[in-house]
């Protein structure tokens, strides 16, 4: 699908792993990226992507004052999201913020209220997994009752990039990323996806968290996300965030669920697995085989459905390539931003597919409930 250039202009806060993912997706839908803010590394990113304005020293306030920016993408470490999102709204900019929306519900609640007072501005949280075509198809299947009443949901989100005690990133530190690390970093993606597919939020949780590496080795200097380069010099430090988790879930509407989350699962690079079991059938999807849905039946034949083929048509508006031409992780960002920028250009949708500030607030409240459940050993309501 050919995309016409957009008159809207974007500014990116953050130049680490996820910032360039945003930039590439925006370029693919014809949005000009006119500014980037971050450390000195931002200069190199700006050169690579021919971005004209560079604000180093993490001077996002100066960037927000630029009249050459209409939309701000926040891709900085978690603890900075609240202040940057707040200032962006006050500066009259539309906002797309990486998750989590903020570090606690007091901050997310303030952002929800502020976004409400600036109703002309679009505010989205970057839960990109919603925009895999298979996820959109599963959502349509559930809404149409093709699986019957959903009884239970099962799944996992596994990675292995923090398997070794010498693996390091700022996300390991509670002060930088929050008290929940594996759950907050990747588990929230799975839970948001499951809720999106079911059309029902998680209302209660029972959680068990565990830290395998009680002590790790931290390099002197910063490390890029997913980097496996061996640091030249390291120091020991105690780990105050979890490596993996098991969580039982109760959804609005009555469905039950369970999810396992791990960043120490050898061989799993970025593996999201979602299974839905209903009274009329089941469906399952795996992000590392992103273009296929498996459907299960009690009395009939099990089958596979492939993206852009017959039986996989409800997500047709969110796929650009013919069957057999795989669409995956980068394409989910492209489709998310296409939806957000369409709302900016044409007016807000009454029920947007992308996550809103309210959704971001709920996910932080959900993380709070998971932490309370782990500490109390009891079910906790969200």
mmCIF file of C-alpha atoms in Angstrom, residues 93-374:
data_model
loop_
_atom_site.group_PDB
_atom_site.id
_atom_site.type_symbol
_atom_site.label_atom_id
_atom_site.label_comp_id
_atom_site.label_asym_id
_atom_site.label_seq_id
_atom_site.Cartn_x
_atom_site.Cartn_y
_atom_site.Cartn_z
ATOM 1 C CA UNK A 93 2.168 18.519 21.143
ATOM 2 C CA UNK A 94 0.488 15.226 20.348
ATOM 3 C CA UNK A 95 2.196 12.388 22.249
ATOM 4 C CA UNK A 96 3.147 8.773 21.608
ATOM 5 C CA UNK A 97 4.783 7.438 24.784
ATOM 6 C CA UNK A 98 6.594 4.167 25.252
ATOM 7 C CA UNK A 99 5.260 2.033 28.061
ATOM 8 C CA UNK A 100 5.050 2.237 30.984
ATOM 9 C CA UNK A 101 3.245 5.548 30.850
ATOM 10 C CA UNK A 102 4.902 6.539 34.154
ATOM 11 C CA UNK A 103 6.425 5.012 37.293
ATOM 12 C CA UNK A 104 3.303 5.007 39.495
ATOM 13 C CA UNK A 105 -0.449 5.532 39.370
ATOM 14 C CA UNK A 106 -0.241 9.018 40.863
ATOM 15 C CA UNK A 107 1.773 10.082 37.827
ATOM 16 C CA UNK A 108 -0.338 8.160 35.305
ATOM 17 C CA UNK A 109 -3.515 9.544 36.866
ATOM 18 C CA UNK A 110 -2.179 13.062 36.448
ATOM 19 C CA UNK A 111 -1.378 12.380 32.793
ATOM 20 C CA UNK A 112 -4.876 10.981 32.181
ATOM 21 C CA UNK A 113 -6.377 14.152 33.658
ATOM 22 C CA UNK A 114 -4.006 16.391 31.704
ATOM 23 C CA UNK A 115 -4.714 14.562 28.434
ATOM 24 C CA UNK A 116 -8.426 15.019 29.149
ATOM 25 C CA UNK A 117 -7.965 18.765 29.573
ATOM 26 C CA UNK A 118 -6.078 18.883 26.267
ATOM 27 C CA UNK A 119 -8.742 16.938 24.395
ATOM 28 C CA UNK A 120 -7.698 18.303 21.004
ATOM 29 C CA UNK A 121 -4.389 16.446 21.339
ATOM 30 C CA UNK A 122 -4.001 12.734 20.620
ATOM 31 C CA UNK A 123 -2.219 10.788 23.368
ATOM 32 C CA UNK A 124 -1.191 7.176 22.654
ATOM 33 C CA UNK A 125 0.834 4.588 24.551
ATOM 34 C CA UNK A 126 3.132 2.454 22.410
ATOM 35 C CA UNK A 127 1.612 -1.024 22.829
ATOM 36 C CA UNK A 128 2.599 -2.084 19.314
ATOM 37 C CA UNK A 129 1.714 -5.794 19.679
ATOM 38 C CA UNK A 130 -1.951 -4.852 19.177
ATOM 39 C CA UNK A 131 -1.122 -4.114 15.546
ATOM 40 C CA UNK A 132 0.146 -7.496 14.413
ATOM 41 C CA UNK A 133 -2.442 -8.591 11.823
ATOM 42 C CA UNK A 134 -2.924 -11.896 13.676
ATOM 43 C CA UNK A 135 -3.742 -10.079 16.927
ATOM 44 C CA UNK A 136 -6.309 -7.909 15.153
ATOM 45 C CA UNK A 137 -7.789 -11.032 13.543
ATOM 46 C CA UNK A 138 -8.056 -12.780 16.914
ATOM 47 C CA UNK A 139 -9.800 -9.718 18.347
ATOM 48 C CA UNK A 140 -12.314 -9.880 15.494
ATOM 49 C CA UNK A 141 -12.788 -13.629 16.029
ATOM 50 C CA UNK A 142 -13.611 -13.106 19.703
ATOM 51 C CA UNK A 143 -15.934 -10.179 19.014
ATOM 52 C CA UNK A 144 -17.804 -12.194 16.368
ATOM 53 C CA UNK A 145 -18.212 -15.173 18.726
ATOM 54 C CA UNK A 146 -16.348 -17.574 16.424
ATOM 55 C CA UNK A 147 -14.658 -19.250 19.406
ATOM 56 C CA UNK A 148 -17.816 -19.163 21.522
ATOM 57 C CA UNK A 149 -17.552 -17.913 25.089
ATOM 58 C CA UNK A 150 -13.911 -17.603 26.111
ATOM 59 C CA UNK A 151 -13.239 -19.928 29.038
ATOM 60 C CA UNK A 152 -9.563 -19.337 29.617
ATOM 61 C CA UNK A 153 -6.442 -17.756 28.142
ATOM 62 C CA UNK A 154 -2.888 -19.052 28.326
ATOM 63 C CA UNK A 155 0.458 -17.695 27.215
ATOM 64 C CA UNK A 156 3.963 -16.456 27.792
ATOM 65 C CA UNK A 157 6.459 -13.781 26.878
ATOM 66 C CA UNK A 158 10.013 -15.152 26.931
ATOM 67 C CA UNK A 159 13.404 -13.601 26.144
ATOM 68 C CA UNK A 160 16.974 -14.662 26.923
ATOM 69 C CA UNK A 161 18.940 -11.416 26.620
ATOM 70 C CA UNK A 162 19.394 -11.164 30.424
ATOM 71 C CA UNK A 163 20.244 -14.843 30.990
ATOM 72 C CA UNK A 164 23.860 -14.323 32.065
ATOM 73 C CA UNK A 165 24.933 -12.527 35.251
ATOM 74 C CA UNK A 166 27.093 -10.221 33.114
ATOM 75 C CA UNK A 167 24.120 -9.137 30.960
ATOM 76 C CA UNK A 168 23.215 -5.561 31.833
ATOM 77 C CA UNK A 169 20.868 -2.731 30.873
ATOM 78 C CA UNK A 170 19.281 0.183 32.753
ATOM 79 C CA UNK A 171 16.026 -1.829 32.853
ATOM 80 C CA UNK A 172 17.589 -4.032 35.547
ATOM 81 C CA UNK A 173 17.584 -1.128 38.011
ATOM 82 C CA UNK A 174 14.351 -0.402 39.894
ATOM 83 C CA UNK A 175 15.264 3.293 40.099
ATOM 84 C CA UNK A 176 15.396 3.517 36.305
ATOM 85 C CA UNK A 177 12.775 1.040 35.089
ATOM 86 C CA UNK A 178 10.478 0.487 38.062
ATOM 87 C CA UNK A 179 10.091 -2.181 40.736
ATOM 88 C CA UNK A 180 8.837 -4.711 38.181
ATOM 89 C CA UNK A 181 11.285 -5.417 35.380
ATOM 90 C CA UNK A 182 10.357 -8.546 33.394
ATOM 91 C CA UNK A 183 6.653 -7.949 34.066
ATOM 92 C CA UNK A 184 6.886 -4.195 33.480
ATOM 93 C CA UNK A 185 9.085 -4.438 30.404
ATOM 94 C CA UNK A 186 7.517 -7.320 28.451
ATOM 95 C CA UNK A 187 4.743 -8.802 30.594
ATOM 96 C CA UNK A 188 2.643 -5.671 30.201
ATOM 97 C CA UNK A 189 2.771 -6.166 26.427
ATOM 98 C CA UNK A 190 1.295 -9.672 26.802
ATOM 99 C CA UNK A 191 -1.373 -8.549 29.264
ATOM 100 C CA UNK A 192 -2.358 -5.564 27.133
ATOM 101 C CA UNK A 193 -2.564 -7.833 24.075
ATOM 102 C CA UNK A 194 -4.727 -10.421 25.852
ATOM 103 C CA UNK A 195 -7.054 -7.706 27.163
ATOM 104 C CA UNK A 196 -7.226 -6.098 23.709
ATOM 105 C CA UNK A 197 -8.118 -9.410 22.056
ATOM 106 C CA UNK A 198 -10.763 -10.275 24.663
ATOM 107 C CA UNK A 199 -12.176 -6.756 24.839
ATOM 108 C CA UNK A 200 -11.975 -7.054 28.632
ATOM 109 C CA UNK A 201 -9.472 -5.738 31.142
ATOM 110 C CA UNK A 202 -7.744 -7.794 33.812
ATOM 111 C CA UNK A 203 -9.563 -7.269 37.115
ATOM 112 C CA UNK A 204 -7.586 -9.424 39.573
ATOM 113 C CA UNK A 205 -4.216 -11.184 39.752
ATOM 114 C CA UNK A 206 -2.299 -13.793 41.738
ATOM 115 C CA UNK A 207 1.436 -13.448 41.120
ATOM 116 C CA UNK A 208 4.728 -15.159 41.906
ATOM 117 C CA UNK A 209 7.944 -13.319 41.041
ATOM 118 C CA UNK A 210 11.488 -14.632 41.227
ATOM 119 C CA UNK A 211 15.029 -13.340 40.750
ATOM 120 C CA UNK A 212 17.484 -16.031 39.696
ATOM 121 C CA UNK A 213 20.530 -13.753 39.592
ATOM 122 C CA UNK A 214 20.552 -12.157 43.031
ATOM 123 C CA UNK A 215 23.813 -10.451 42.077
ATOM 124 C CA UNK A 216 24.969 -9.344 38.649
ATOM 125 C CA UNK A 217 28.039 -7.721 37.131
ATOM 126 C CA UNK A 218 27.483 -4.169 35.890
ATOM 127 C CA UNK A 219 29.764 -2.653 33.229
ATOM 128 C CA UNK A 220 31.406 0.689 33.777
ATOM 129 C CA UNK A 221 29.385 2.705 31.233
ATOM 130 C CA UNK A 222 26.071 2.081 29.491
ATOM 131 C CA UNK A 223 25.046 -0.889 27.357
ATOM 132 C CA UNK A 224 22.669 -0.947 24.396
ATOM 133 C CA UNK A 225 19.454 -2.969 24.821
ATOM 134 C CA UNK A 226 19.880 -6.558 23.520
ATOM 135 C CA UNK A 227 23.651 -6.055 23.228
ATOM 136 C CA UNK A 228 25.809 -9.144 23.797
ATOM 137 C CA UNK A 229 29.133 -7.306 23.662
ATOM 138 C CA UNK A 230 31.367 -8.333 26.573
ATOM 139 C CA UNK A 231 32.085 -5.330 28.834
ATOM 140 C CA UNK A 232 35.735 -4.518 29.441
ATOM 141 C CA UNK A 233 35.276 -3.660 33.122
ATOM 142 C CA UNK A 234 32.478 -4.614 35.535
ATOM 143 C CA UNK A 235 31.442 -4.146 39.147
ATOM 144 C CA UNK A 236 29.129 -6.344 41.247
ATOM 145 C CA UNK A 237 25.705 -5.075 42.348
ATOM 146 C CA UNK A 238 22.594 -6.583 44.016
ATOM 147 C CA UNK A 239 19.586 -7.116 41.733
ATOM 148 C CA UNK A 240 16.310 -5.577 42.936
ATOM 149 C CA UNK A 241 14.024 -6.627 40.042
ATOM 150 C CA UNK A 242 12.606 -9.982 38.929
ATOM 151 C CA UNK A 243 13.959 -12.262 36.192
ATOM 152 C CA UNK A 244 10.709 -14.168 35.675
ATOM 153 C CA UNK A 245 7.102 -14.406 36.859
ATOM 154 C CA UNK A 246 4.025 -16.628 36.885
ATOM 155 C CA UNK A 247 0.675 -14.826 37.064
ATOM 156 C CA UNK A 248 -2.932 -16.020 37.331
ATOM 157 C CA UNK A 249 -5.491 -13.604 35.875
ATOM 158 C CA UNK A 250 -9.215 -12.852 36.108
ATOM 159 C CA UNK A 251 -10.666 -10.874 33.216
ATOM 160 C CA UNK A 252 -13.828 -8.832 33.143
ATOM 161 C CA UNK A 253 -16.513 -10.993 31.596
ATOM 162 C CA UNK A 254 -15.457 -14.114 33.462
ATOM 163 C CA UNK A 255 -12.502 -15.543 31.514
ATOM 164 C CA UNK A 256 -9.529 -16.823 33.505
ATOM 165 C CA UNK A 257 -5.914 -16.795 32.409
ATOM 166 C CA UNK A 258 -2.317 -17.552 33.225
ATOM 167 C CA UNK A 259 0.899 -16.125 31.818
ATOM 168 C CA UNK A 260 4.605 -16.895 32.326
ATOM 169 C CA UNK A 261 7.124 -14.113 31.777
ATOM 170 C CA UNK A 262 10.894 -14.516 31.604
ATOM 171 C CA UNK A 263 13.999 -12.675 30.457
ATOM 172 C CA UNK A 264 16.225 -15.666 31.294
ATOM 173 C CA UNK A 265 14.677 -18.242 28.905
ATOM 174 C CA UNK A 266 17.571 -19.601 26.844
ATOM 175 C CA UNK A 267 16.888 -19.656 23.120
ATOM 176 C CA UNK A 268 13.822 -17.414 23.230
ATOM 177 C CA UNK A 269 14.767 -14.106 21.649
ATOM 178 C CA UNK A 270 11.415 -12.321 21.636
ATOM 179 C CA UNK A 271 8.727 -14.967 21.975
ATOM 180 C CA UNK A 272 5.103 -13.980 22.626
ATOM 181 C CA UNK A 273 2.632 -16.868 22.795
ATOM 182 C CA UNK A 274 -1.130 -16.357 23.179
ATOM 183 C CA UNK A 275 -3.750 -19.135 23.332
ATOM 184 C CA UNK A 276 -7.524 -18.622 23.591
ATOM 185 C CA UNK A 277 -9.893 -21.450 24.582
ATOM 186 C CA UNK A 278 -13.613 -21.022 24.018
ATOM 187 C CA UNK A 279 -16.748 -23.143 24.084
ATOM 188 C CA UNK A 280 -16.739 -23.446 20.260
ATOM 189 C CA UNK A 281 -13.027 -23.675 19.538
ATOM 190 C CA UNK A 282 -9.553 -22.410 20.279
ATOM 191 C CA UNK A 283 -6.970 -20.174 18.634
ATOM 192 C CA UNK A 284 -3.259 -19.661 19.220
ATOM 193 C CA UNK A 285 -0.550 -17.330 17.913
ATOM 194 C CA UNK A 286 3.214 -17.105 18.307
ATOM 195 C CA UNK A 287 5.046 -13.848 17.522
ATOM 196 C CA UNK A 288 8.096 -15.647 16.120
ATOM 197 C CA UNK A 289 5.771 -17.121 13.454
ATOM 198 C CA UNK A 290 3.748 -13.912 13.207
ATOM 199 C CA UNK A 291 1.663 -14.525 10.093
ATOM 200 C CA UNK A 292 -0.092 -17.733 11.173
ATOM 201 C CA UNK A 293 -3.005 -18.446 13.525
ATOM 202 C CA UNK A 294 -3.717 -22.037 14.628
ATOM 203 C CA UNK A 295 -7.393 -22.857 15.166
ATOM 204 C CA UNK A 296 -8.463 -25.900 17.183
ATOM 205 C CA UNK A 297 -11.740 -27.818 17.189
ATOM 206 C CA UNK A 298 -13.232 -30.528 19.403
ATOM 207 C CA UNK A 299 -15.195 -32.248 16.618
ATOM 208 C CA UNK A 300 -13.718 -30.960 13.374
ATOM 209 C CA UNK A 301 -10.273 -30.644 11.848
ATOM 210 C CA UNK A 302 -7.689 -28.323 13.335
ATOM 211 C CA UNK A 303 -6.409 -25.793 10.810
ATOM 212 C CA UNK A 304 -3.980 -22.984 10.119
ATOM 213 C CA UNK A 305 -4.946 -19.576 8.785
ATOM 214 C CA UNK A 306 -2.350 -17.408 7.046
ATOM 215 C CA UNK A 307 -2.233 -13.637 6.881
ATOM 216 C CA UNK A 308 -3.851 -12.114 3.784
ATOM 217 C CA UNK A 309 -5.450 -15.440 2.831
ATOM 218 C CA UNK A 310 -9.169 -16.404 2.956
ATOM 219 C CA UNK A 311 -10.330 -16.710 6.563
ATOM 220 C CA UNK A 312 -7.829 -14.083 7.686
ATOM 221 C CA UNK A 313 -9.616 -11.038 6.340
ATOM 222 C CA UNK A 314 -10.659 -8.959 9.371
ATOM 223 C CA UNK A 315 -7.150 -7.470 9.602
ATOM 224 C CA UNK A 316 -7.013 -6.591 5.891
ATOM 225 C CA UNK A 317 -6.666 -2.882 6.610
ATOM 226 C CA UNK A 318 -3.508 -3.510 8.634
ATOM 227 C CA UNK A 319 -1.427 -5.473 6.170
ATOM 228 C CA UNK A 320 0.381 -4.137 3.098
ATOM 229 C CA UNK A 321 1.959 -7.219 1.519
ATOM 230 C CA UNK A 322 0.508 -10.286 -0.260
ATOM 231 C CA UNK A 323 0.475 -13.796 1.250
ATOM 232 C CA UNK A 324 3.889 -15.314 1.844
ATOM 233 C CA UNK A 325 5.563 -11.909 2.295
ATOM 234 C CA UNK A 326 5.973 -11.869 6.057
ATOM 235 C CA UNK A 327 5.021 -8.877 8.171
ATOM 236 C CA UNK A 328 6.211 -8.741 11.772
ATOM 237 C CA UNK A 329 7.733 -6.593 14.517
ATOM 238 C CA UNK A 330 8.681 -3.440 12.512
ATOM 239 C CA UNK A 331 5.358 -3.522 10.669
ATOM 240 C CA UNK A 332 3.396 -3.437 13.932
ATOM 241 C CA UNK A 333 4.937 -0.029 14.702
ATOM 242 C CA UNK A 334 4.139 1.202 11.206
ATOM 243 C CA UNK A 335 0.487 0.192 11.539
ATOM 244 C CA UNK A 336 0.219 1.673 15.042
ATOM 245 C CA UNK A 337 1.565 5.027 13.881
ATOM 246 C CA UNK A 338 -0.604 4.980 10.779
ATOM 247 C CA UNK A 339 -3.646 4.701 13.071
ATOM 248 C CA UNK A 340 -2.426 7.406 15.456
ATOM 249 C CA UNK A 341 -1.444 9.876 12.757
ATOM 250 C CA UNK A 342 -4.762 9.320 10.963
ATOM 251 C CA UNK A 343 -6.525 10.374 14.174
ATOM 252 C CA UNK A 344 -4.289 13.433 14.494
ATOM 253 C CA UNK A 345 -5.030 14.433 10.913
ATOM 254 C CA UNK A 346 -8.735 13.565 10.801
ATOM 255 C CA UNK A 347 -9.962 13.777 14.404
ATOM 256 C CA UNK A 348 -9.959 11.288 17.251
ATOM 257 C CA UNK A 349 -11.707 7.944 16.850
ATOM 258 C CA UNK A 350 -14.396 7.263 19.442
ATOM 259 C CA UNK A 351 -12.872 3.823 20.105
ATOM 260 C CA UNK A 352 -9.262 3.864 18.891
ATOM 261 C CA UNK A 353 -7.407 0.593 18.400
ATOM 262 C CA UNK A 354 -4.226 2.058 19.874
ATOM 263 C CA UNK A 355 -3.718 2.246 23.641
ATOM 264 C CA UNK A 356 -4.738 5.539 25.272
ATOM 265 C CA UNK A 357 -3.582 7.306 28.424
ATOM 266 C CA UNK A 358 -6.371 5.483 30.290
ATOM 267 C CA UNK A 359 -4.987 2.143 29.068
ATOM 268 C CA UNK A 360 -1.499 3.160 30.170
ATOM 269 C CA UNK A 361 -2.853 4.096 33.600
ATOM 270 C CA UNK A 362 -4.575 0.711 33.925
ATOM 271 C CA UNK A 363 -1.374 -1.169 33.046
ATOM 272 C CA UNK A 364 0.549 0.623 35.825
ATOM 273 C CA UNK A 365 -2.286 -0.123 38.272
ATOM 274 C CA UNK A 366 -2.110 -3.749 37.116
ATOM 275 C CA UNK A 367 1.628 -3.838 37.863
ATOM 276 C CA UNK A 368 0.923 -2.445 41.337
ATOM 277 C CA UNK A 369 -1.579 -5.263 41.947
ATOM 278 C CA UNK A 370 0.937 -7.871 40.741
ATOM 279 C CA UNK A 371 3.563 -6.564 43.142
ATOM 280 C CA UNK A 372 1.049 -6.531 46.033
ATOM 281 C CA UNK A 373 -0.006 -10.082 45.209
ATOM 282 C CA UNK A 374 3.583 -11.334 45.159
#
